[in-house]
Tab-separated table of C-alpha atoms in Angstrom:
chain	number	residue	atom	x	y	z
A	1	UNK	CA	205.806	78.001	37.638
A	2	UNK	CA	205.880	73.716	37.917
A	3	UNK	CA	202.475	72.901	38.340
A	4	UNK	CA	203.511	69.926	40.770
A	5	UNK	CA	203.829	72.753	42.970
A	6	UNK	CA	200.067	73.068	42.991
A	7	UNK	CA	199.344	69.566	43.574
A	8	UNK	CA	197.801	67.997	46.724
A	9	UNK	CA	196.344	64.359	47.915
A	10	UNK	CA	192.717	64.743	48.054
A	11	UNK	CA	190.464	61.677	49.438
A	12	UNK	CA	187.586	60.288	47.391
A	13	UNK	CA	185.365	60.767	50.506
A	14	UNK	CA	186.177	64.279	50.699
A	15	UNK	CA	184.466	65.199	46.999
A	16	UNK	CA	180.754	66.211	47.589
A	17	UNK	CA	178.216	64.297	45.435
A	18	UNK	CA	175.276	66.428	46.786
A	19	UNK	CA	174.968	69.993	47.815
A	20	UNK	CA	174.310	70.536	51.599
A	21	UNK	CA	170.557	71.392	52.409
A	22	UNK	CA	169.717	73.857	52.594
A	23	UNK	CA	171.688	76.009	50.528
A	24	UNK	CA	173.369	78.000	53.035
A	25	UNK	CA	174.025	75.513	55.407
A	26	UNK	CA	177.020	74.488	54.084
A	27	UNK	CA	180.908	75.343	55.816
A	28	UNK	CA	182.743	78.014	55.190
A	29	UNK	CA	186.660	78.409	56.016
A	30	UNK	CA	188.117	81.956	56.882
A	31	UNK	CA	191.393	82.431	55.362
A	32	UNK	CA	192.831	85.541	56.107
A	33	UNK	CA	197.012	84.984	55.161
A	34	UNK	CA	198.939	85.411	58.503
A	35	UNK	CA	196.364	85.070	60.444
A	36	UNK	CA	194.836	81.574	62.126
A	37	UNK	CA	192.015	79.695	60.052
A	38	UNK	CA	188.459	80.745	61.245
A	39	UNK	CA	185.871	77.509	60.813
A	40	UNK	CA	182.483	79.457	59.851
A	41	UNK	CA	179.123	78.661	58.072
A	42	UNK	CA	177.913	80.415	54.748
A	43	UNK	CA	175.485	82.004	57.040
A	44	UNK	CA	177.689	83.827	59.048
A	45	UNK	CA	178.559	85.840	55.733
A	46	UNK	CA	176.703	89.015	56.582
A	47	UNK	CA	179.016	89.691	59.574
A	48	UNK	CA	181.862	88.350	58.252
A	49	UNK	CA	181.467	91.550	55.922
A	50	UNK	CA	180.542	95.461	56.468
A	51	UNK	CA	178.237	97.567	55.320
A	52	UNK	CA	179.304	99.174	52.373
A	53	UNK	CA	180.805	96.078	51.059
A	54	UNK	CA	179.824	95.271	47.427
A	55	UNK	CA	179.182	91.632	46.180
A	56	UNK	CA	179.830	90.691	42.525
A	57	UNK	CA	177.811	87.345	41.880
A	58	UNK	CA	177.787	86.080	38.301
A	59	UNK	CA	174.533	85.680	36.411
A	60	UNK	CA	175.326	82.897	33.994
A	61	UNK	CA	172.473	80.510	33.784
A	62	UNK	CA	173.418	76.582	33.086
A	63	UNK	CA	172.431	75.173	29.789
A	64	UNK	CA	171.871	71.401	28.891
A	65	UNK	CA	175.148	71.372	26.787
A	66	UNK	CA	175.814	67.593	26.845
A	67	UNK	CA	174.686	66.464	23.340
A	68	UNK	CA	174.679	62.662	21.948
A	69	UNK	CA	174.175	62.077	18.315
A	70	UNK	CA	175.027	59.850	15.424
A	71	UNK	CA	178.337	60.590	13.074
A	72	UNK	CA	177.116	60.336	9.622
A	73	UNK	CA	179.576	59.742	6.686
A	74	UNK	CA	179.594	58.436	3.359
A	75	UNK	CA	180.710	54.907	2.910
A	76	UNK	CA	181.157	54.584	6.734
A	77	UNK	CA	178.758	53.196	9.359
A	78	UNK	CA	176.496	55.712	12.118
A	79	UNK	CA	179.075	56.310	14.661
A	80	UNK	CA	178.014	57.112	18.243
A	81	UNK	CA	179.350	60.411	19.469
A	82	UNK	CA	178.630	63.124	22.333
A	83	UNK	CA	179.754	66.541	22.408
A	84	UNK	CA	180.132	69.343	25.329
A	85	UNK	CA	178.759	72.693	23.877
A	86	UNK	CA	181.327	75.306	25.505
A	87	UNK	CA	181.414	78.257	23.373
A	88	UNK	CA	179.003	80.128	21.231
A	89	UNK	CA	180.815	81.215	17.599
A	90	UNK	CA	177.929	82.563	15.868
A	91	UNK	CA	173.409	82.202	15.943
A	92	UNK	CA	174.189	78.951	14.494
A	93	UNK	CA	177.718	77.691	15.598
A	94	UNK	CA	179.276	76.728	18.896
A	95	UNK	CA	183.072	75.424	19.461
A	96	UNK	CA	182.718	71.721	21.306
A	97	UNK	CA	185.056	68.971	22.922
A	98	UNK	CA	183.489	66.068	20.944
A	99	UNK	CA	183.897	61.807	22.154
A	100	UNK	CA	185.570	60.323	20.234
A	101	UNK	CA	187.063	63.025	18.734
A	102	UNK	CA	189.622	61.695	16.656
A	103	UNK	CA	187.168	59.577	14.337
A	104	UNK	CA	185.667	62.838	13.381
A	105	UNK	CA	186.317	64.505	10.265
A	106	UNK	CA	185.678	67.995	8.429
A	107	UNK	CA	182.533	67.466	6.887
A	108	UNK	CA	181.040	64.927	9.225
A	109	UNK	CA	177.465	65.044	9.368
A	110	UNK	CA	175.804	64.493	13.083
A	111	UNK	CA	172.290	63.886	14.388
A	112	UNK	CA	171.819	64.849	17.695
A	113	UNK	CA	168.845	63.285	19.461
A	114	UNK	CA	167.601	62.906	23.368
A	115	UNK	CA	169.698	60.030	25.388
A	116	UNK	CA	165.895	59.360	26.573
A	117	UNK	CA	162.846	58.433	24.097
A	118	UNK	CA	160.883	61.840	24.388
A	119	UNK	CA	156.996	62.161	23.811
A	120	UNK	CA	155.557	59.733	21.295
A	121	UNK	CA	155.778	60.882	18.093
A	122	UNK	CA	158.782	62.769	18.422
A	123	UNK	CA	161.240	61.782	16.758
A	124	UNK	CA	163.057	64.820	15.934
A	125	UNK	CA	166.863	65.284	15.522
A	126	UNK	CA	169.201	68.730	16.199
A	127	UNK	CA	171.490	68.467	12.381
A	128	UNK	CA	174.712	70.059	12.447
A	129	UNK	CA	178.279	69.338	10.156
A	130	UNK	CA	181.455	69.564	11.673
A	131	UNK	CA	182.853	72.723	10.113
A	132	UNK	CA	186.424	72.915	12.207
A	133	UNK	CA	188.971	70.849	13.962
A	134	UNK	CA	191.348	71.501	16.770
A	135	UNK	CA	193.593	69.778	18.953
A	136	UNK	CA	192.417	67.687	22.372
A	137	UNK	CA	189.270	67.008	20.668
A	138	UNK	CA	188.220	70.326	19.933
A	139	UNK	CA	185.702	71.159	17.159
A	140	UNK	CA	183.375	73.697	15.258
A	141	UNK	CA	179.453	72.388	14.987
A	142	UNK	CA	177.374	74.479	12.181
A	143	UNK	CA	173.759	73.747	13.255
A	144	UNK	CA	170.783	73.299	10.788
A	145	UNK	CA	169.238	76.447	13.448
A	146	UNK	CA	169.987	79.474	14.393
A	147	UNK	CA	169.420	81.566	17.330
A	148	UNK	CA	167.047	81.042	19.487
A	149	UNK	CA	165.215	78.049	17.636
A	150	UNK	CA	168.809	76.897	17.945
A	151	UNK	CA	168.724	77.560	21.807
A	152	UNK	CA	165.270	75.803	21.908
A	153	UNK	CA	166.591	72.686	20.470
A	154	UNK	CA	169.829	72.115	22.468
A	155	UNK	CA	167.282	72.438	25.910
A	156	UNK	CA	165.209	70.015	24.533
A	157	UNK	CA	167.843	67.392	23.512
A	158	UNK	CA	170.743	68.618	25.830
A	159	UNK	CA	171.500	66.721	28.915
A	160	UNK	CA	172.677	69.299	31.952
A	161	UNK	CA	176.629	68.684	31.998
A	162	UNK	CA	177.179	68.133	35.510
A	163	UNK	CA	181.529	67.659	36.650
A	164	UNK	CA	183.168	64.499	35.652
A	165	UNK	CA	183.948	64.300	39.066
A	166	UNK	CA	179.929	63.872	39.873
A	167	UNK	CA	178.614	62.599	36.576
A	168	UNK	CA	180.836	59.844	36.924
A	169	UNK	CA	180.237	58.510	40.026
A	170	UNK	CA	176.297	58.726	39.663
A	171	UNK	CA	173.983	59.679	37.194
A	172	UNK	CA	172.640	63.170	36.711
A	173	UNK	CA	168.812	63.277	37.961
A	174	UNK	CA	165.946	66.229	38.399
A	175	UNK	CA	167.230	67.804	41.387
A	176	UNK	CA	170.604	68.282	40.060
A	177	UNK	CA	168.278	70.356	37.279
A	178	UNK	CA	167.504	72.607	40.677
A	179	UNK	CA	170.526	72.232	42.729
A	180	UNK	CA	173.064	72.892	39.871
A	181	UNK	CA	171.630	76.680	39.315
A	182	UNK	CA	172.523	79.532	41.412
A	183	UNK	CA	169.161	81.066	42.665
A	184	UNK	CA	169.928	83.923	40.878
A	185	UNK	CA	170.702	82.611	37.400
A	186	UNK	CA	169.255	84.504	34.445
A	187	UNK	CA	171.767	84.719	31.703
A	188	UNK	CA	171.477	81.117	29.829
A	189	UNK	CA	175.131	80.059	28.625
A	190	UNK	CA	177.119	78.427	30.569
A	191	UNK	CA	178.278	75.114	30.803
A	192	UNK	CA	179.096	74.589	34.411
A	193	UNK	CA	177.570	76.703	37.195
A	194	UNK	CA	179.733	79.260	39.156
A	195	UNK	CA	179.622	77.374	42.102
A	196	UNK	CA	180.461	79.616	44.484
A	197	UNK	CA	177.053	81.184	44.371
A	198	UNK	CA	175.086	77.435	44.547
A	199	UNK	CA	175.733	78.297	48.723
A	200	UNK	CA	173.226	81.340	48.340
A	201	UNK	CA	169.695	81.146	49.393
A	202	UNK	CA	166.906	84.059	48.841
A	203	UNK	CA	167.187	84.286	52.695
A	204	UNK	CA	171.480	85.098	52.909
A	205	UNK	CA	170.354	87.641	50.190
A	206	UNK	CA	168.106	88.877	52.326
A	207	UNK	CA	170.038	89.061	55.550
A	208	UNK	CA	173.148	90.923	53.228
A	209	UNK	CA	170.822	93.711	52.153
A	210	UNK	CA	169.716	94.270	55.502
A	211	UNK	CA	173.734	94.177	56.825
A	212	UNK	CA	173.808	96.799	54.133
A	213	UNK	CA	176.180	95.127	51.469
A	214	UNK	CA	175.266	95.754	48.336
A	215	UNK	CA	174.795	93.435	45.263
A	216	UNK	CA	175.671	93.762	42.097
A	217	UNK	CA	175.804	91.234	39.000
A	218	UNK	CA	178.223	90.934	35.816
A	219	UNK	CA	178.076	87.522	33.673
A	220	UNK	CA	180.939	85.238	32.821
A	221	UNK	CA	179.519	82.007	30.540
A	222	UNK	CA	181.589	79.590	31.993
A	223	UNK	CA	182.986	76.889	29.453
A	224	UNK	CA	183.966	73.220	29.536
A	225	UNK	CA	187.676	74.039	29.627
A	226	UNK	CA	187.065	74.954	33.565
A	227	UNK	CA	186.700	70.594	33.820
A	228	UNK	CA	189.950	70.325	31.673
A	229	UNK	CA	192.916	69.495	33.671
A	230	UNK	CA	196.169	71.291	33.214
A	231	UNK	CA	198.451	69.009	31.261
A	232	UNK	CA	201.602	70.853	30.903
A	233	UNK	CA	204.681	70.538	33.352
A	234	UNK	CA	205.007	74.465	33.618
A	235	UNK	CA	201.859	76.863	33.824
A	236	UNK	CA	203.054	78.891	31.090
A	237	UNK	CA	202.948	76.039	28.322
A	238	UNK	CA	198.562	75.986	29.984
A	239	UNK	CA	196.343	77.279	27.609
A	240	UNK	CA	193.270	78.563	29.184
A	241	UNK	CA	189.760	78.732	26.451
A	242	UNK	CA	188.109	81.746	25.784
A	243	UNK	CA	184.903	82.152	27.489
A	244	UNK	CA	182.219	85.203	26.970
A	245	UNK	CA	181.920	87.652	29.633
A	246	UNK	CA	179.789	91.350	30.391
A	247	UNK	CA	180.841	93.963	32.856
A	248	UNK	CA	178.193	96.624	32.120
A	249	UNK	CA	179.176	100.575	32.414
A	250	UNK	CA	176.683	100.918	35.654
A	251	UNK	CA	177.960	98.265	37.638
A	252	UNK	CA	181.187	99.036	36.190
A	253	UNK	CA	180.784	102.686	37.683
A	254	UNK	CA	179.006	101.334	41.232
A	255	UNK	CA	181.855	99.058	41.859
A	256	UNK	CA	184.274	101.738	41.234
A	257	UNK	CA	182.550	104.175	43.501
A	258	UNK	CA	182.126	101.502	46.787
A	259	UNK	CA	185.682	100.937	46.623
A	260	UNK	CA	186.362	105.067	46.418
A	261	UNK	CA	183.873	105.274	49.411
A	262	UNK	CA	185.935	102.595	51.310
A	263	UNK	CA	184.410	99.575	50.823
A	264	UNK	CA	185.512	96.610	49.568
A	265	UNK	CA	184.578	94.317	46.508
A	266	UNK	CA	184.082	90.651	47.539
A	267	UNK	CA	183.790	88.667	44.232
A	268	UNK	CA	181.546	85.428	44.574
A	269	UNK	CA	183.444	82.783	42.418
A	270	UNK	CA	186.565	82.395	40.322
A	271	UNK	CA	184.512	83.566	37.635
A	272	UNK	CA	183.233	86.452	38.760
A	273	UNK	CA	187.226	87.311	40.073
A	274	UNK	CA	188.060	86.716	36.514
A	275	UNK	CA	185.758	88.570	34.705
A	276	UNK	CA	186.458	91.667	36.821
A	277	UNK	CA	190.369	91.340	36.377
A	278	UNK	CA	189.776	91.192	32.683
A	279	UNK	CA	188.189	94.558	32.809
A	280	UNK	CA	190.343	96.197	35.175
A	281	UNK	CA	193.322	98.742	34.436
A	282	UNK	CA	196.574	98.980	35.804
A	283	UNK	CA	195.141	100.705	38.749
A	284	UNK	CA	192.458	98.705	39.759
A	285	UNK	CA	189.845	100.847	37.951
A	286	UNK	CA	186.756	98.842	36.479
A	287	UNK	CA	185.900	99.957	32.755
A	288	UNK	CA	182.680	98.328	30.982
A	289	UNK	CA	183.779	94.965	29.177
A	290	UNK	CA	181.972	93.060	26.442
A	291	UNK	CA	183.968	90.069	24.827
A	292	UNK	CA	186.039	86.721	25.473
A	293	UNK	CA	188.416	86.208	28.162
A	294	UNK	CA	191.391	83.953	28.178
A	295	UNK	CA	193.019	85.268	31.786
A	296	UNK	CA	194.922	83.017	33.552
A	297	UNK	CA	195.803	83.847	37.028
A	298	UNK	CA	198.981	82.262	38.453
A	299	UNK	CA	200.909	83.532	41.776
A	300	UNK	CA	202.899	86.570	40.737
A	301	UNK	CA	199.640	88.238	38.913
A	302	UNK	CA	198.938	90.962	41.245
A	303	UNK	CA	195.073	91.127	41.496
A	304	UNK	CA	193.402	94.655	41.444
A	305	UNK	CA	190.133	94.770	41.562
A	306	UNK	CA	188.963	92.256	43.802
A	307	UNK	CA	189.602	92.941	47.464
A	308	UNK	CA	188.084	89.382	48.752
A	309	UNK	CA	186.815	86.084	46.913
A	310	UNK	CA	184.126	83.510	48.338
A	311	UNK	CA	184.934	79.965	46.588
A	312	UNK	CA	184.502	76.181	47.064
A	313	UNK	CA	187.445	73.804	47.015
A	314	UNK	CA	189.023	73.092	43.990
A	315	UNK	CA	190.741	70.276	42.327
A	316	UNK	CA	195.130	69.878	42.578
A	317	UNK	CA	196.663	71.237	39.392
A	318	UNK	CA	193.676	73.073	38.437
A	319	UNK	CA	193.749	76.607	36.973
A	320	UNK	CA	190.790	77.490	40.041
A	321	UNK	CA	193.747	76.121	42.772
A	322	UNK	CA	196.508	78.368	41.349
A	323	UNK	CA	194.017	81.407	41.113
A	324	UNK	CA	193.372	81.056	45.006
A	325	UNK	CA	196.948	80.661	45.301
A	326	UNK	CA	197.395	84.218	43.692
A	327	UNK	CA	195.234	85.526	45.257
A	328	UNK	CA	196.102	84.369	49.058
A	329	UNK	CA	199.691	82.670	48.555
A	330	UNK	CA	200.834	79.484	47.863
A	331	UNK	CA	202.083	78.058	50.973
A	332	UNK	CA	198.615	79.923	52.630
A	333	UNK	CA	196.346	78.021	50.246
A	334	UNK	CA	198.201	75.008	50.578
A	335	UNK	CA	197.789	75.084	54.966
A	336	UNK	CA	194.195	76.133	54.621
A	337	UNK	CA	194.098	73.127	52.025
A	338	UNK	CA	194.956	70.833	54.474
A	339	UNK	CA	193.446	71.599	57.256
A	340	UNK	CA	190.181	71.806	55.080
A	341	UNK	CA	190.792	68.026	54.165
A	342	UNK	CA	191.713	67.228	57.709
A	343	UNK	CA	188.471	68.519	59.079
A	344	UNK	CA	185.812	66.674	56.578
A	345	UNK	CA	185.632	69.943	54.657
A	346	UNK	CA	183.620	69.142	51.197
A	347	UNK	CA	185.268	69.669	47.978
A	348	UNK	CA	184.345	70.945	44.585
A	349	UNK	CA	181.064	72.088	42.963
A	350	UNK	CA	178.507	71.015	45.533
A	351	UNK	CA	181.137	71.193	48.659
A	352	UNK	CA	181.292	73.601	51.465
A	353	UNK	CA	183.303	76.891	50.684
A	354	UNK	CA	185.845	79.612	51.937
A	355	UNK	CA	186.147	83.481	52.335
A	356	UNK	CA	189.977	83.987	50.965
A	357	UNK	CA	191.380	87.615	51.894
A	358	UNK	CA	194.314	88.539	49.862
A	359	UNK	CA	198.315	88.279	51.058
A	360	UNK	CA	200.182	91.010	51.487
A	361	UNK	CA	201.584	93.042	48.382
């Protein structure tokens, strides 16, 4: 499909800088295709839903993947550089969009260090040699660690790699540290949060158990390439990057058997939608998954396993735009769109959200 066909005027005033406060106080837009708009609140969710319903929320935890460090080369002065960790390779690799990308070189030595002078007396560095090269900035970092000394090192030097859409209209400060982790994060490796699940508080997860919906978690490690915008004219010239995801055989099996009993599986996030696609057959079944995922979900894809999807508001031309378009129509998405922009609706990772039932098949 064109991708201008996914593209929409947004206002600057509509993007959400903060979260709302508290976490489930934020707005939530009913979008049911063929139906009129509902204008709800996050807390309404339990009766929005039935008992017997099962949430999917996604367990990835946020790391402190921004990384700035010194370029090292023979003959050639330090050059400053940063790079977004955004997929683990191996104990002591990860793949990484590096600034400026195309000074680097195979072989390129790099110190990474704090942005901020840390205790004194600490002077310590993170070492790592550019091992591969890609395209769009795209390279391979072999660390001087491994594992979790490895893991140890990029939280202590890392910066937490908040959107460019936030990061660069102020700078990233301790509560984002709080605000930009689901409360149920446990999983550490992601590099942007599932944002759909920033809306829950411990007291909506209380009030869903007691509506008798049921919970249940898989984890998707959400990469960098969620912030990259899709530069081709047609979506099937988009390449989406691989990120890590686990559907375990218990939930796998629970998911399964609410849907046979009649109820309904409500993923919480594109991510979490994604994740359980991946691992779905032809039929809708779930089967235990372990592995990357590079599944890109345009209008046409018929979705399977999902049977509704809570999400925020995402950017025009994105990949997350033309995944709710999928899943509730084009010309749906695109109404609910506007009338979301119309009526001070917030957008993107710290913005209000929206309960999306599927169109008709």
């Amino acid at each position: 499909m064109r991708v201008d066909l996914f593209d929409f005027e947004l206002p600057e005033a509509s993007i959400a800088l903060r979260p709302p406060v508290p976490r489930d106080a934020g707005r939530l837009l009913v979008v049911r295709p063929g139906e009129a708009l509902a204008d709800r609140s996050v807390r309404d969710l339990p009766g929005l839903l039935r008992a017997g319903d099962a949430l999917v929320f996604n367990d990835t935890r946020v790391i402190p993947a921004r990384l700035s460090g010194i370029r090292h080369r023979t003959g050639s002065p330090g050059l400053r550089m940063e790079a977004m960790l955004h997929l683990r390779e191996a104990p002591d690799a990860w793949r990484a969009f590096a600034r400026p990308g195309k000074r680097l070189a195979l072989g390129d030595r790099v110190a990474f260090a704090p942005r901020e002078p840390g205790p004194p007396g600490d002077h310590g560095t993170l070492d790592a040699v550019i091992a591969a090269k890609g395209e769009g900035g795209e390279i391979v970092l072999r660390f001087a660690l491994a594992g979790p000394a490895l893991d140890a090192a990029v939280a202590r030097i890392g910066d937490l790699p908040l959107p460019p859409y936030i990061a660069g209209k102020r700078p990233t400060d301790a509560q984002d540290a709080t605000d930009y982790q689901t409360v149920y994060a446990s999983v550490p490796g992601a590099v942007a949060a599932p944002t759909a699940g920033l809306h829950f508080s411990e007291a909506l997860l209380a009030d869903l158990d007691a509506a008798g919906i049921t919970r249940h978690t898989v984890t998707l490690h959400v990469g960098a390439g969620t912030f990259l915008p899709v530069k081709a004219e047609d979506t099937d010239d988009h390449r989406m990057h691989a990120e890590i995801g686990i559907l375990d055989v218990d939930t796998a099996g629970a998911l399964n058997a609410a849907r046979a009993a009649g109820g309904r599986v409500v993923a919480v996030g594109t991510t979490a939608l994604r994740l359980l696609e991946s691992a779905a057959d032809a039929d809708g079944t779930l089967h235990p998954f372990s592995g990357p995922t590079e599944i890109f979900i345009t209008p046409g894809k018929r979705i399977r396993a999902v049977d509704a999807l809570m999400t925020n508001f995402h950017l025009p031309r994105s990949t997350l735009f033309m995944l709710v378009s999928a899943f509730s129509g084009l010309e749906t998405m695109r109404g609910a769109y506007a009338h979301a922009i119309a009526s001070g609706y917030r957008f993107y990772s710290y913005g209000d959200s929206s309960l999306l039932f599927p169109a008709a098949s």
